[in-house]
Coordinates of C-alpha atoms and ligand atoms in Angstrom, one line a residue:
M1 CA 4.0 2.0 9.2
C2 CA 2.5 2.8 12.8
G3 CA -0.7 0.9 13.7
I4 CA -3.9 1.9 16.2
I5 CA -6.4 -0.5 17.5
G6 CA -9.2 0.7 20.6
Y7 CA -11.6 -1.2 21.6
V8 CA -14.5 -0.6 24.6
G9 CA -17.0 -2.7 25.4
K10 CA -18.0 -6.1 27.6
R11 CA -15.1 -8.0 27.5
Q12 CA -11.6 -7.8 28.2
A13 CA -9.9 -5.6 26.5
L14 CA -6.8 -6.2 27.0
P15 CA -6.4 -9.9 24.3
I16 CA -8.7 -7.8 22.4
L17 CA -6.4 -5.2 21.3
I18 CA -3.5 -7.7 21.2
E19 CA -4.3 -9.8 18.7
G20 CA -5.1 -6.4 17.0
L21 CA -2.0 -5.3 17.2
R22 CA -0.8 -8.6 15.9
R23 CA -3.2 -7.9 12.7
L24 CA -0.9 -4.6 12.4
E25 CA 2.0 -6.0 12.2
Y26 CA 2.7 -6.7 9.1
R27 CA 2.5 -2.7 8.0
G28 CA 5.7 -2.5 9.9
Y29 CA 6.9 -1.3 13.2
D30 CA 9.4 -0.9 15.9
S31 CA 8.0 -1.5 19.6
A32 CA 4.1 -1.3 20.4
G33 CA 2.7 -0.3 23.7
I34 CA -1.2 -0.3 25.3
A35 CA -3.0 1.8 27.7
L36 CA -5.7 -0.1 29.4
S37 CA -8.3 2.3 31.7
D38 CA -11.0 1.8 34.5
E39 CA -12.5 4.0 37.4
Q40 CA -8.9 3.0 39.0
G41 CA -7.5 5.0 36.4
V42 CA -4.7 4.4 33.1
S43 CA -1.5 1.8 33.3
V44 CA 0.2 2.4 30.2
T45 CA 2.5 -0.7 29.2
K46 CA 4.8 -0.5 26.1
S47 CA 8.6 -1.9 24.3
A48 CA 10.8 -1.4 21.8
G49 CA 10.7 -4.8 20.0
R50 CA 8.5 -7.4 18.6
L51 CA 5.0 -7.7 20.3
S52 CA 6.0 -10.7 22.1
A53 CA 8.5 -8.9 24.4
L54 CA 5.2 -6.4 24.9
E55 CA 3.4 -9.5 26.1
Q56 CA 5.5 -10.6 27.9
I57 CA 4.8 -7.6 30.5
V58 CA 1.9 -6.8 30.5
D59 CA -0.1 -7.5 33.7
A60 CA -2.6 -9.1 32.0
S61 CA -4.2 -10.1 35.6
Q62 CA -7.2 -6.9 36.3
P63 CA -9.6 -6.9 34.5
H64 CA -10.1 -4.1 31.8
T65 CA -12.7 -3.4 29.5
S66 CA -11.9 -0.4 27.4
G67 CA -8.2 0.7 26.0
I68 CA -5.9 1.8 23.1
G69 CA -3.2 0.1 21.8
H70 CA -0.2 1.3 19.1
T71 CA 2.7 0.0 16.8
R72 CA 5.2 2.5 16.3
W73 CA 7.2 2.7 13.2
A74 CA 9.8 5.5 14.2
T75 CA 9.7 8.9 12.9
H76 CA 10.7 11.6 15.3
G77 CA 12.9 9.5 18.2
A78 CA 14.7 6.1 18.5
P79 CA 12.5 2.9 18.6
N80 CA 12.8 2.6 22.4
D81 CA 11.4 1.6 25.5
V82 CA 10.9 5.4 26.3
N83 CA 9.5 6.9 22.7
A84 CA 6.3 3.8 22.1
H85 CA 3.1 4.8 22.1
P86 CA 0.7 5.5 24.6
H87 CA 2.3 8.9 25.3
Q88 CA 1.3 10.1 28.7
D89 CA 1.2 13.6 30.8
G90 CA 3.3 13.7 33.7
A91 CA 0.5 13.1 36.0
G92 CA 0.0 9.8 34.2
R93 CA -4.2 11.0 33.4
F94 CA -4.1 11.0 29.5
A95 CA -2.9 7.6 26.8
V96 CA -2.6 8.9 23.5
I97 CA -1.2 7.1 20.8
H98 CA -1.1 9.0 17.7
N99 CA -0.4 8.0 13.9
G100 CA 1.3 10.6 11.6
I101 CA 2.9 14.1 12.4
I102 CA 2.4 16.5 14.3
E103 CA 4.8 19.3 12.9
N104 CA 4.8 21.9 15.1
D105 CA 5.8 20.0 17.8
R106 CA 8.3 21.8 18.5
A107 CA 6.7 25.3 19.2
L108 CA 4.6 23.4 21.4
R109 CA 7.2 21.8 23.4
V110 CA 8.5 25.0 24.4
Y111 CA 5.2 26.5 25.4
L112 CA 4.3 24.1 27.1
Q113 CA 8.2 24.2 29.1
R114 CA 7.7 27.7 29.7
K115 CA 4.1 25.9 31.2
G116 CA 6.5 24.0 33.9
V117 CA 5.4 20.3 31.8
E118 CA 8.2 18.2 31.4
F119 CA 8.8 15.7 28.7
T120 CA 9.5 12.3 29.4
S121 CA 10.3 11.4 25.4
E122 CA 11.6 13.0 21.8
T123 CA 8.4 12.3 19.8
D124 CA 5.4 14.7 18.5
T125 CA 2.9 12.3 20.5
E126 CA 4.7 13.6 24.2
V127 CA 3.6 16.5 23.0
L128 CA -0.2 16.3 22.1
A129 CA -0.6 14.2 25.6
Q130 CA 1.2 16.9 27.3
L131 CA -1.2 19.3 25.5
I132 CA -4.3 17.7 26.5
A133 CA -4.2 17.5 30.1
Q134 CA -2.6 21.3 30.4
L135 CA -6.0 22.0 28.9
Y136 CA -8.6 19.6 30.0
N137 CA -11.5 20.8 32.4
G138 CA -13.4 17.5 32.8
D139 CA -14.3 16.7 29.2
L140 CA -12.3 14.8 27.4
E141 CA -13.5 15.0 23.7
D142 CA -13.2 19.3 24.4
A143 CA -9.9 19.0 26.0
V144 CA -8.8 17.0 22.8
R145 CA -10.8 19.8 20.1
Q146 CA -9.2 22.0 21.6
A147 CA -5.9 20.7 21.5
L148 CA -6.0 20.0 18.3
H149 CA -6.8 23.6 17.4
E150 CA -3.6 24.2 17.8
V151 CA -1.9 21.3 15.9
S152 CA -0.4 21.5 12.8
G153 CA 0.1 18.4 10.8
T154 CA -1.4 14.6 10.4
Y155 CA -3.3 12.5 13.0
G156 CA -5.0 9.5 13.4
M157 CA -5.4 9.8 17.4
A158 CA -7.0 8.1 20.3
V159 CA -7.1 9.2 23.9
V160 CA -8.0 7.2 27.1
C161 CA -8.2 9.2 30.8
A162 CA -8.5 8.5 34.2
D163 CA -11.8 10.4 34.2
E164 CA -13.2 9.0 32.4
P165 CA -13.4 5.4 32.1
G166 CA -15.1 4.1 29.7
V167 CA -14.3 6.3 27.1
I168 CA -12.4 6.3 23.8
V169 CA -12.0 10.4 22.1
A170 CA -10.2 9.4 18.5
A171 CA -10.2 12.3 15.5
R172 CA -8.5 12.2 12.3
K173 CA -6.5 13.7 9.8
G174 CA -4.5 12.6 6.9
S175 CA -4.2 9.5 8.3
P176 CA -7.1 6.6 8.4
L177 CA -9.6 5.1 10.8
I178 CA -12.4 3.0 11.2
I179 CA -14.7 2.7 14.1
G180 CA -15.7 -1.1 13.8
V181 CA -19.7 -1.5 15.5
G182 CA -19.9 -4.5 17.7
Q183 CA -23.1 -5.6 20.0
G184 CA -22.7 -3.4 22.9
E185 CA -18.8 -3.0 22.1
H186 CA -17.5 -0.6 19.4
L187 CA -13.6 -1.5 18.1
L188 CA -10.9 1.6 16.6
A189 CA -8.4 0.6 14.2
S190 CA -5.9 2.6 11.8
D191 CA -6.4 -0.5 9.4
A192 CA -9.7 -3.0 9.0
A193 CA -7.6 -6.0 9.4
A194 CA -6.9 -5.3 13.6
I195 CA -10.7 -5.3 13.6
L196 CA -11.5 -8.0 11.5
A197 CA -12.4 -10.5 13.8
H198 CA -14.9 -9.3 15.6
T199 CA -16.8 -7.1 13.1
T200 CA -17.3 -6.5 9.4
Q201 CA -19.5 -3.5 10.0
V202 CA -17.9 0.1 10.2
V203 CA -18.0 3.7 10.2
Y204 CA -15.1 5.5 9.0
L205 CA -14.1 8.9 10.0
G206 CA -13.8 11.5 7.8
D207 CA -10.8 14.4 7.9
G208 CA -11.2 17.3 10.1
E209 CA -13.8 14.4 12.4
M210 CA -13.7 13.3 16.0
A211 CA -15.2 10.5 17.9
R212 CA -15.9 9.7 21.4
I213 CA -16.5 6.1 21.5
T214 CA -18.7 4.6 24.2
A215 CA -19.9 0.7 24.5
D216 CA -23.2 1.7 23.8
E217 CA -22.1 5.1 21.4
V218 CA -20.3 6.4 18.7
R219 CA -20.5 10.3 18.7
L220 CA -19.6 12.0 15.5
T221 CA -18.5 15.5 15.2
T222 CA -16.0 18.2 12.9
L223 CA -13.5 19.8 14.9
D224 CA -16.1 22.7 15.1
A225 CA -18.0 20.5 17.1
M226 CA -20.5 20.1 14.6
P227 CA -22.0 16.7 14.6
V228 CA -21.9 14.6 11.7
A229 CA -24.5 12.0 10.5
K230 CA -22.4 8.6 8.8
D231 CA -23.9 5.2 7.4
V232 CA -22.4 2.0 9.0
E233 CA -21.0 0.2 6.1
E234 CA -19.6 -3.8 5.5
I235 CA -16.4 -4.3 5.1
E236 CA -16.2 -6.2 2.1
W237 CA -12.6 -8.5 3.3
S238 CA -12.8 -11.8 4.9
L239 CA -11.0 -13.3 7.9
D240 CA -9.1 -15.9 5.9
Q241 CA -8.1 -12.9 3.4
I242 CA -5.7 -11.8 6.1
E243 CA -4.8 -15.2 7.6
L244 CA -1.3 -17.4 6.6
G245 CA -4.0 -20.1 6.3
W246 CA -1.6 -23.1 5.0
H247 CA 1.2 -20.9 3.6
E248 CA 4.2 -20.2 4.9
H249 CA 4.4 -16.8 3.8
F250 CA 1.7 -13.8 2.8
M251 CA 3.8 -13.0 0.2
L252 CA 3.6 -16.4 -1.5
K253 CA -0.2 -16.5 -0.8
E254 CA -0.6 -13.0 -2.5
I255 CA 1.4 -14.8 -5.4
V256 CA -0.6 -17.4 -6.0
E257 CA -4.3 -16.2 -5.6
Q258 CA -3.9 -14.2 -8.2
P259 CA -5.2 -16.1 -10.5
S260 CA -8.1 -15.6 -8.8
S261 CA -7.7 -11.6 -7.0
L262 CA -7.6 -10.8 -11.5
K263 CA -11.0 -12.2 -11.6
N264 CA -12.6 -11.1 -9.1
C265 CA -10.8 -7.4 -10.5
L266 CA -12.2 -8.1 -13.5
R267 CA -15.8 -9.7 -12.6
G268 CA -18.6 -7.8 -14.1
R269 CA -16.5 -5.4 -15.3
I270 CA -16.2 -7.1 -19.2
N271 CA -18.7 -7.8 -21.5
L272 CA -17.1 -10.4 -24.2
E273 CA -20.0 -10.1 -26.6
E274 CA -20.4 -6.5 -27.1
G275 CA -16.3 -5.9 -26.6
A276 CA -17.5 -3.3 -24.0
V277 CA -16.0 -2.3 -20.6
R278 CA -18.2 -1.4 -17.7
L279 CA -16.4 0.8 -15.1
G280 CA -19.1 1.8 -13.2
G281 CA -16.4 4.0 -10.9
L282 CA -15.9 6.4 -13.7
V283 CA -19.9 6.7 -14.9
D284 CA -19.5 10.2 -13.6
C285 CA -16.9 11.6 -15.0
T286 CA -16.5 9.6 -18.3
R287 CA -17.8 13.1 -20.7
E288 CA -15.2 14.7 -19.0
L289 CA -12.1 12.7 -19.0
T290 CA -12.9 11.7 -22.7
R291 CA -12.3 15.3 -23.5
A292 CA -9.2 14.8 -21.6
K293 CA -5.9 16.3 -23.2
R294 CA -3.4 14.6 -20.9
I295 CA -3.2 12.8 -18.6
I296 CA -0.7 11.9 -15.6
I297 CA -0.2 8.9 -14.1
V298 CA 1.0 8.9 -10.4
G299 CA 2.4 6.7 -7.4
C300 CA 5.0 5.2 -5.9
G301 CA 7.5 1.7 -6.2
T302 CA 5.0 -0.8 -7.1
A303 CA 2.4 1.5 -7.8
W304 CA 4.3 3.0 -10.2
H305 CA 5.9 0.8 -11.8
A306 CA 2.0 0.1 -12.5
A307 CA 1.7 3.6 -13.5
L308 CA 4.3 3.4 -16.5
V309 CA 2.4 0.1 -17.6
G310 CA -0.7 2.7 -17.7
E311 CA 1.0 5.3 -19.1
Y312 CA 1.6 3.0 -22.6
L313 CA -1.8 1.9 -22.7
F314 CA -3.6 4.9 -21.9
E315 CA -1.1 5.8 -25.6
E316 CA -2.4 3.4 -27.4
L317 CA -5.6 2.3 -26.6
A318 CA -6.8 5.6 -25.8
R319 CA -4.8 8.6 -28.2
I320 CA -4.4 10.2 -25.2
P321 CA -0.7 12.0 -24.3
T322 CA 0.1 10.3 -20.7
E323 CA 3.2 10.8 -18.5
T324 CA 4.0 9.3 -15.5
E325 CA 5.4 10.2 -12.2
Y326 CA 6.6 9.7 -9.2
A327 CA 4.2 10.8 -6.5
S328 CA 7.0 12.4 -4.2
E329 CA 8.6 14.6 -7.4
F330 CA 5.0 15.9 -9.0
R331 CA 4.3 17.0 -5.7
Y332 CA 7.2 19.3 -5.1
R333 CA 7.3 20.2 -8.6
N334 CA 5.4 23.5 -10.3
P335 CA 3.5 21.3 -12.5
V336 CA 1.8 22.6 -15.5
L337 CA -2.1 21.2 -15.0
D338 CA -4.7 22.8 -16.8
D339 CA -8.7 21.5 -16.4
G340 CA -8.0 19.2 -20.0
T341 CA -5.3 17.0 -17.5
V342 CA -6.8 14.1 -15.6
V343 CA -4.6 13.3 -12.9
I344 CA -4.5 9.6 -11.9
S345 CA -3.0 8.7 -8.6
V346 CA -2.3 4.4 -8.1
S347 CA -2.1 2.6 -5.0
Q348 CA -2.6 -0.5 -3.1
S349 CA -3.6 1.6 0.2
G350 CA -4.8 4.4 -0.7
E351 CA -2.8 6.0 1.7
T352 CA 0.8 6.7 0.9
A353 CA 1.5 10.1 1.6
D354 CA 3.4 11.1 -1.2
T355 CA 0.4 10.2 -3.7
I356 CA -2.0 11.7 -1.1
A357 CA -0.2 15.1 -1.7
A358 CA 0.3 14.7 -5.1
L359 CA -3.7 14.4 -5.0
T360 CA -4.0 17.1 -3.0
E361 CA -1.8 19.2 -5.2
A362 CA -3.4 18.1 -8.4
K363 CA -7.2 19.3 -6.8
Q364 CA -6.0 22.6 -5.6
R365 CA -5.2 23.5 -9.8
G366 CA -8.2 21.7 -10.7
A367 CA -7.7 19.2 -12.8
L368 CA -9.8 16.2 -12.3
T369 CA -8.8 13.6 -10.4
L370 CA -9.0 9.8 -10.2
G371 CA -8.2 7.2 -8.2
V372 CA -6.6 3.3 -8.9
V373 CA -6.7 2.3 -5.5
N374 CA -7.4 -1.5 -3.2
V375 CA -8.2 0.0 0.3
V376 CA -12.0 1.0 0.5
G377 CA -12.2 3.9 2.1
S378 CA -8.9 5.1 2.1
T379 CA -8.3 8.7 1.6
M380 CA -7.4 8.2 -1.8
A381 CA -10.4 6.4 -2.6
R382 CA -12.5 9.9 -0.7
E383 CA -10.3 12.1 -1.8
T384 CA -10.5 11.5 -5.6
D385 CA -12.8 13.0 -7.6
A386 CA -14.0 8.8 -9.2
G387 CA -12.0 5.9 -9.4
V388 CA -11.8 2.0 -9.7
Y389 CA -11.2 -0.1 -7.0
L390 CA -8.4 -3.4 -7.3
H391 CA -11.2 -5.6 -5.9
V392 CA -8.2 -7.9 -5.3
G393 CA -8.3 -8.4 -1.4
P394 CA -6.3 -7.7 1.1
E395 CA -2.3 -6.9 0.6
I396 CA -0.6 -8.5 3.7
G397 CA 2.6 -8.6 2.8
V398 CA 5.0 -5.4 2.3
A399 CA 6.0 -7.0 -1.3
S400 CA 3.4 -5.6 -3.3
T401 CA 2.3 -8.7 -5.7
K402 CA -1.1 -8.6 -6.3
A403 CA -1.6 -5.6 -5.9
F404 CA 0.7 -5.3 -9.1
T405 CA -1.7 -7.5 -11.4
G406 CA -4.6 -5.9 -9.8
Q407 CA -3.5 -2.3 -10.8
V408 CA -1.7 -2.7 -14.6
T409 CA -5.7 -4.9 -15.0
V410 CA -6.9 -1.4 -13.8
L411 CA -5.7 0.2 -16.6
A412 CA -5.8 -1.7 -19.1
L413 CA -9.9 -1.8 -18.6
M414 CA -9.2 1.9 -18.4
A415 CA -7.3 2.7 -20.8
C416 CA -10.2 0.2 -22.9
Y417 CA -13.4 2.1 -21.4
L418 CA -11.1 5.4 -23.1
G419 CA -10.6 3.8 -25.6
R420 CA -13.8 2.8 -26.9
R421 CA -14.7 6.3 -26.6
K422 CA -11.8 7.8 -28.9
H423 CA -10.5 5.4 -31.8
L424 CA -10.4 1.8 -30.7
S425 CA -13.1 0.1 -32.7
S426 CA -15.2 -2.5 -31.5
T427 CA -13.2 -5.5 -33.1
A428 CA -10.0 -4.3 -31.5
A429 CA -11.7 -4.1 -27.9
A430 CA -13.2 -7.2 -28.3
Q431 CA -10.3 -8.8 -28.8
F432 CA -8.9 -7.3 -26.3
N433 CA -11.3 -7.9 -23.5
A434 CA -11.0 -11.7 -24.6
A435 CA -7.2 -11.6 -24.3
L436 CA -7.6 -9.5 -20.9
A437 CA -10.5 -12.4 -19.8
A438 CA -8.0 -15.0 -20.6
V439 CA -5.5 -13.7 -17.9
P440 CA -6.1 -15.7 -15.0
D441 CA -6.1 -18.7 -16.7
H442 CA -3.0 -17.9 -18.2
V443 CA -1.3 -17.5 -14.5
E444 CA -2.5 -20.3 -13.2
K445 CA -0.4 -21.8 -15.5
I446 CA 2.7 -19.8 -15.2
L447 CA 2.3 -21.1 -11.8
T448 CA 2.7 -24.7 -11.8
A449 CA 5.9 -23.8 -13.5
A450 CA 7.2 -22.3 -10.5
D451 CA 9.9 -25.1 -9.6
E452 CA 11.4 -23.9 -12.7
C453 CA 11.7 -20.2 -10.1
K454 CA 13.2 -21.6 -7.5
A455 CA 15.7 -23.4 -9.1
V456 CA 16.6 -19.9 -10.7
A457 CA 16.5 -18.7 -7.1
Q458 CA 18.0 -21.4 -5.7
K459 CA 21.4 -21.5 -8.9
Y460 CA 21.4 -17.5 -8.2
S461 CA 20.9 -16.3 -4.7
D462 CA 23.8 -15.6 -3.3
R463 CA 24.8 -13.4 -6.4
D464 CA 25.2 -9.6 -5.4
N465 CA 24.5 -7.6 -7.9
W466 CA 21.5 -8.5 -11.0
L467 CA 20.0 -7.0 -13.6
Y468 CA 16.4 -6.9 -15.1
L469 CA 16.0 -5.9 -18.5
G470 CA 12.7 -5.0 -20.6
R471 CA 11.8 -3.5 -23.4
G472 CA 8.2 -1.3 -24.0
Y473 CA 5.4 -2.9 -21.6
N474 CA 8.0 -5.4 -20.2
Y475 CA 10.6 -2.5 -19.0
P476 CA 8.2 -1.4 -16.0
V477 CA 8.2 -5.1 -15.1
A478 CA 11.8 -5.4 -15.5
L479 CA 11.7 -2.0 -12.8
E480 CA 9.4 -4.5 -10.6
G481 CA 11.0 -7.5 -11.1
A482 CA 14.0 -5.8 -9.4
L483 CA 12.4 -4.3 -6.7
K484 CA 10.5 -7.6 -6.0
L485 CA 14.1 -9.1 -5.4
K486 CA 16.2 -6.6 -3.5
E487 CA 13.2 -5.0 -1.4
I488 CA 13.3 -8.6 0.0
S489 CA 16.4 -10.6 -0.2
Y490 CA 18.8 -7.7 0.1
I491 CA 20.3 -8.3 -3.6
H492 CA 21.4 -5.5 -5.6
A493 CA 19.2 -5.3 -8.7
E494 CA 18.7 -2.6 -11.1
G495 CA 15.8 -3.1 -13.8
L496 CA 16.4 -1.0 -17.2
P497 CA 15.2 -0.3 -20.3
A498 CA 17.0 -2.6 -22.3
A499 CA 18.4 -0.5 -24.9
E500 CA 20.1 1.8 -21.9
M501 CA 22.3 -1.5 -20.9
K502 CA 24.5 0.1 -23.4
H503 CA 24.5 3.4 -22.0
G504 CA 26.3 2.4 -18.5
P505 CA 25.7 -1.1 -17.2
I506 CA 26.6 -2.9 -19.8
A507 CA 30.1 -1.8 -17.6
L508 CA 29.0 -4.1 -15.3
I509 CA 28.3 -7.3 -16.5
T510 CA 31.2 -9.9 -15.4
D511 CA 31.4 -13.8 -16.0
G512 CA 28.0 -14.9 -14.4
M513 CA 26.5 -12.0 -12.9
P514 CA 22.7 -13.1 -13.3
V515 CA 20.7 -11.0 -16.4
V516 CA 16.5 -11.9 -15.9
V517 CA 15.9 -10.3 -19.4
I518 CA 12.7 -10.0 -20.2
A519 CA 12.3 -11.6 -24.6
T520 CA 8.3 -12.0 -25.0
A521 CA 7.2 -12.3 -28.7
G522 CA 6.1 -9.0 -29.6
S523 CA 7.5 -6.1 -31.9
Q524 CA 11.0 -5.8 -30.2
Y525 CA 12.0 -9.4 -30.4
E526 CA 15.0 -9.1 -32.6
K527 CA 16.2 -6.0 -30.7
I528 CA 15.6 -7.9 -27.1
I529 CA 17.6 -11.0 -28.8
N530 CA 20.3 -8.6 -29.7
N531 CA 20.7 -7.6 -25.9
I532 CA 21.1 -10.8 -24.8
Q533 CA 23.9 -10.9 -26.8
E534 CA 25.8 -8.4 -25.6
V535 CA 24.7 -9.8 -22.4
R536 CA 26.0 -13.1 -23.3
T537 CA 29.4 -11.5 -25.0
R538 CA 30.3 -10.0 -21.7
G539 CA 29.9 -13.4 -19.4
G540 CA 26.6 -12.5 -17.7
S541 CA 24.2 -15.2 -17.6
V542 CA 21.1 -14.9 -19.4
I543 CA 17.2 -15.8 -17.6
A544 CA 14.9 -15.7 -19.7
I545 CA 10.9 -15.2 -20.0
A546 CA 10.0 -15.7 -23.2
T547 CA 6.7 -16.7 -24.8
E548 CA 5.2 -20.5 -25.2
G549 CA 7.0 -22.4 -28.4
D550 CA 9.9 -19.8 -28.5
R551 CA 12.7 -22.9 -28.8
E552 CA 15.0 -20.9 -30.6
I553 CA 15.8 -18.2 -26.9
S554 CA 17.0 -21.7 -25.0
Q555 CA 20.2 -21.9 -27.3
L556 CA 21.0 -18.5 -25.9
A557 CA 20.1 -18.8 -22.4
E558 CA 20.6 -20.7 -19.3
H559 CA 17.4 -20.8 -18.0
V560 CA 14.1 -20.1 -19.9
I561 CA 10.8 -19.4 -18.2
Y562 CA 7.9 -19.8 -20.5
V563 CA 4.7 -17.9 -20.2
P564 CA 1.5 -18.3 -22.9
D565 CA 1.1 -16.0 -25.4
T566 CA -1.5 -12.9 -25.1
L567 CA -0.9 -9.1 -26.8
E568 CA 1.4 -7.4 -26.1
P569 CA 0.0 -5.2 -24.0
L570 CA -1.1 -7.7 -22.0
Q571 CA 2.4 -9.2 -21.7
P572 CA 3.1 -7.6 -18.0
L573 CA -0.1 -9.0 -16.3
L574 CA 2.2 -12.9 -16.9
T575 CA 6.0 -11.8 -17.0
A576 CA 5.6 -10.0 -13.4
I577 CA 5.1 -13.4 -11.8
P578 CA 8.3 -15.5 -12.5
L579 CA 10.1 -12.0 -10.9
Q580 CA 7.7 -12.1 -8.3
L581 CA 8.6 -15.8 -7.6
I582 CA 11.8 -15.9 -8.3
A583 CA 12.5 -13.1 -5.4
Y584 CA 9.9 -14.8 -2.9
H585 CA 12.3 -18.1 -3.5
A586 CA 15.7 -15.9 -3.7
A587 CA 14.4 -14.6 -0.3
V588 CA 13.2 -17.6 1.6
I589 CA 16.9 -19.5 0.3
R590 CA 18.7 -16.7 1.8
G591 CA 16.8 -16.9 5.1
C592 CA 15.1 -13.3 4.7
N593 CA 12.4 -12.1 6.9
V594 CA 10.4 -12.0 3.3
D595 CA 6.7 -10.7 5.1
K596 CA 8.7 -7.9 7.3
P597 CA 11.8 -7.1 5.1
R598 CA 14.2 -5.2 6.9
N599 CA 13.0 -1.2 7.7
L600 CA 10.4 -1.6 5.2
A601 CA 7.0 -0.3 6.4
K602 CA 3.3 -1.4 4.1
S603 CA 2.1 2.2 3.8
V604 CA 4.0 4.8 3.8
T605 CA 2.3 7.1 5.6
V606 CA 5.4 9.5 5.8
E607 CA 6.8 11.9 3.3
Ligands
M6R701 O1 -0.1 1.4 -1.1 P1 1.3 2.0 -2.6 O2 0.2 1.5 -3.2 O3 0.2 3.4 -2.4 O4 2.5 1.8 -2.3 C1 3.0 1.9 -2.7 C2 4.6 1.7 -2.1 O5 4.9 1.6 -1.0 C3 4.5 0.1 -2.8 O6 4.0 -0.6 -3.6 C4 5.6 -0.5 -2.8 O7 6.8 0.2 -2.9 C5 5.7 -1.9 -2.3 N1 7.0 -2.6 -0.6 C6 6.7 -2.7 -3.9 O8 7.0 -3.5 -2.7

């Protein structure tokens, strides 16, 4: 979704802003703009469409050493030049960029119109720019503070003013902002990827905090003007992790990275000799967690699918009643929570608006909240009582891949951690941990057989409807496989618990319809073989994901993709890989923009 970059220092701001915007492109956007400021004033250039359109019209002839840039994903107002950010006041003295939503923009607009202010765009952000201009009395920071006191909603915002060249004022409420600290320069961004090429030293702005940023100084305050002291922190991510390198797409890069991302996720967390799991992030709440009467896991999209695997894991290993909920439903459902309930939010970005809202609801009702999050310093990581990071590195592809396997891995670790403190024997835990430790090598092996997945995609990518079936631990994987296919290749796909097929969806099966069946060895193998028969009888083409050594299944399925044998609860970590590859190849064959699928944003920061 929307992205923010800012620079103030001694270097030319324009190339730094453009490069920053380019690194934010993956988040999804439909227009882009920049504002450069110096003693002569503020000059704004913006354009609908791709960043290249902005580059063609921006005047690069004038040197500027400070400015702000924005990529917009339209919410209020169509994605056109006028509605693109930055937004200005009538006199063009101020330029504002903003992520989030100003909820009382209608009322503020009317108030400002009564004062004679004329608006040029339909956006809520212009209201902010006009309001700041009205309140300006020679101190930009003060005007922004006053304006934000009038505003309700969410914002990560930055503003420059013609009267204060070399100054950026930024503020955050519910939408992330970080300040990059360089040598005689500072950067501002909504996402670390935008500034990683310049610095790994950052200060995370907290909710309700403001920053006045110049080349030499960052002054942090609360919205009530109280000084805030913060340490500079180091971002763990490296530049090559956010660059494509020799790969064709980020999605493929992130799929093939999974052996190493999973090793990083597991590093230092399991002790094979003792059969123990170490999760530093849970130490302070272990007692409370062990006494939990109920766990609710919330998430959206792929994170919700990982959460569903987590539900099975927690119940089986830790014997704690667990439910998985769409974060968007949980927040409005008046859920019954008590102090024996633990709410776990699962999220790659840690910024998904619905999941944050569910978390806030859970906190307000007194539940212990935990985060299973990838992005360090993200809102969810900060707002939860405790949590476990994925440590799978930055995920740039819109289609979540390595985050899914990271989420399942962390949930498996948490289930074992809790299980050991309840009913799980040390022998069973040791066996589980050994199987978990072997997963990265198993994934590596699956990736070497990737041609099979490509062959399946080649044969069926022209079909309009696909079905994905799984049982038990592989039911969430069926949902995830269908989501992967539809979001990047625009093929309609449905994922189902296999037994549900005969309660309705079986009517969809026609001659040659691709039906992906996850039929790995395990407690429900015979049942899923029956489901395969049901599909075949109706002419469906079965693509089976099976366990190595299962020769019989090739008699029943048109295609078999084998995965190594592992414990049933860990199968999702393996069976998800071929489904990611099938979706990727199908999208490439259909000529889709894999890393920037239509209508989608990487991080959904609005409701
Ligand atoms: O950042 P999050 O994990 O909270 O994001 C949740 C979903 O928006 C995300 O998983 C989405 O479904 C992906 N596009 C799936 O590939």
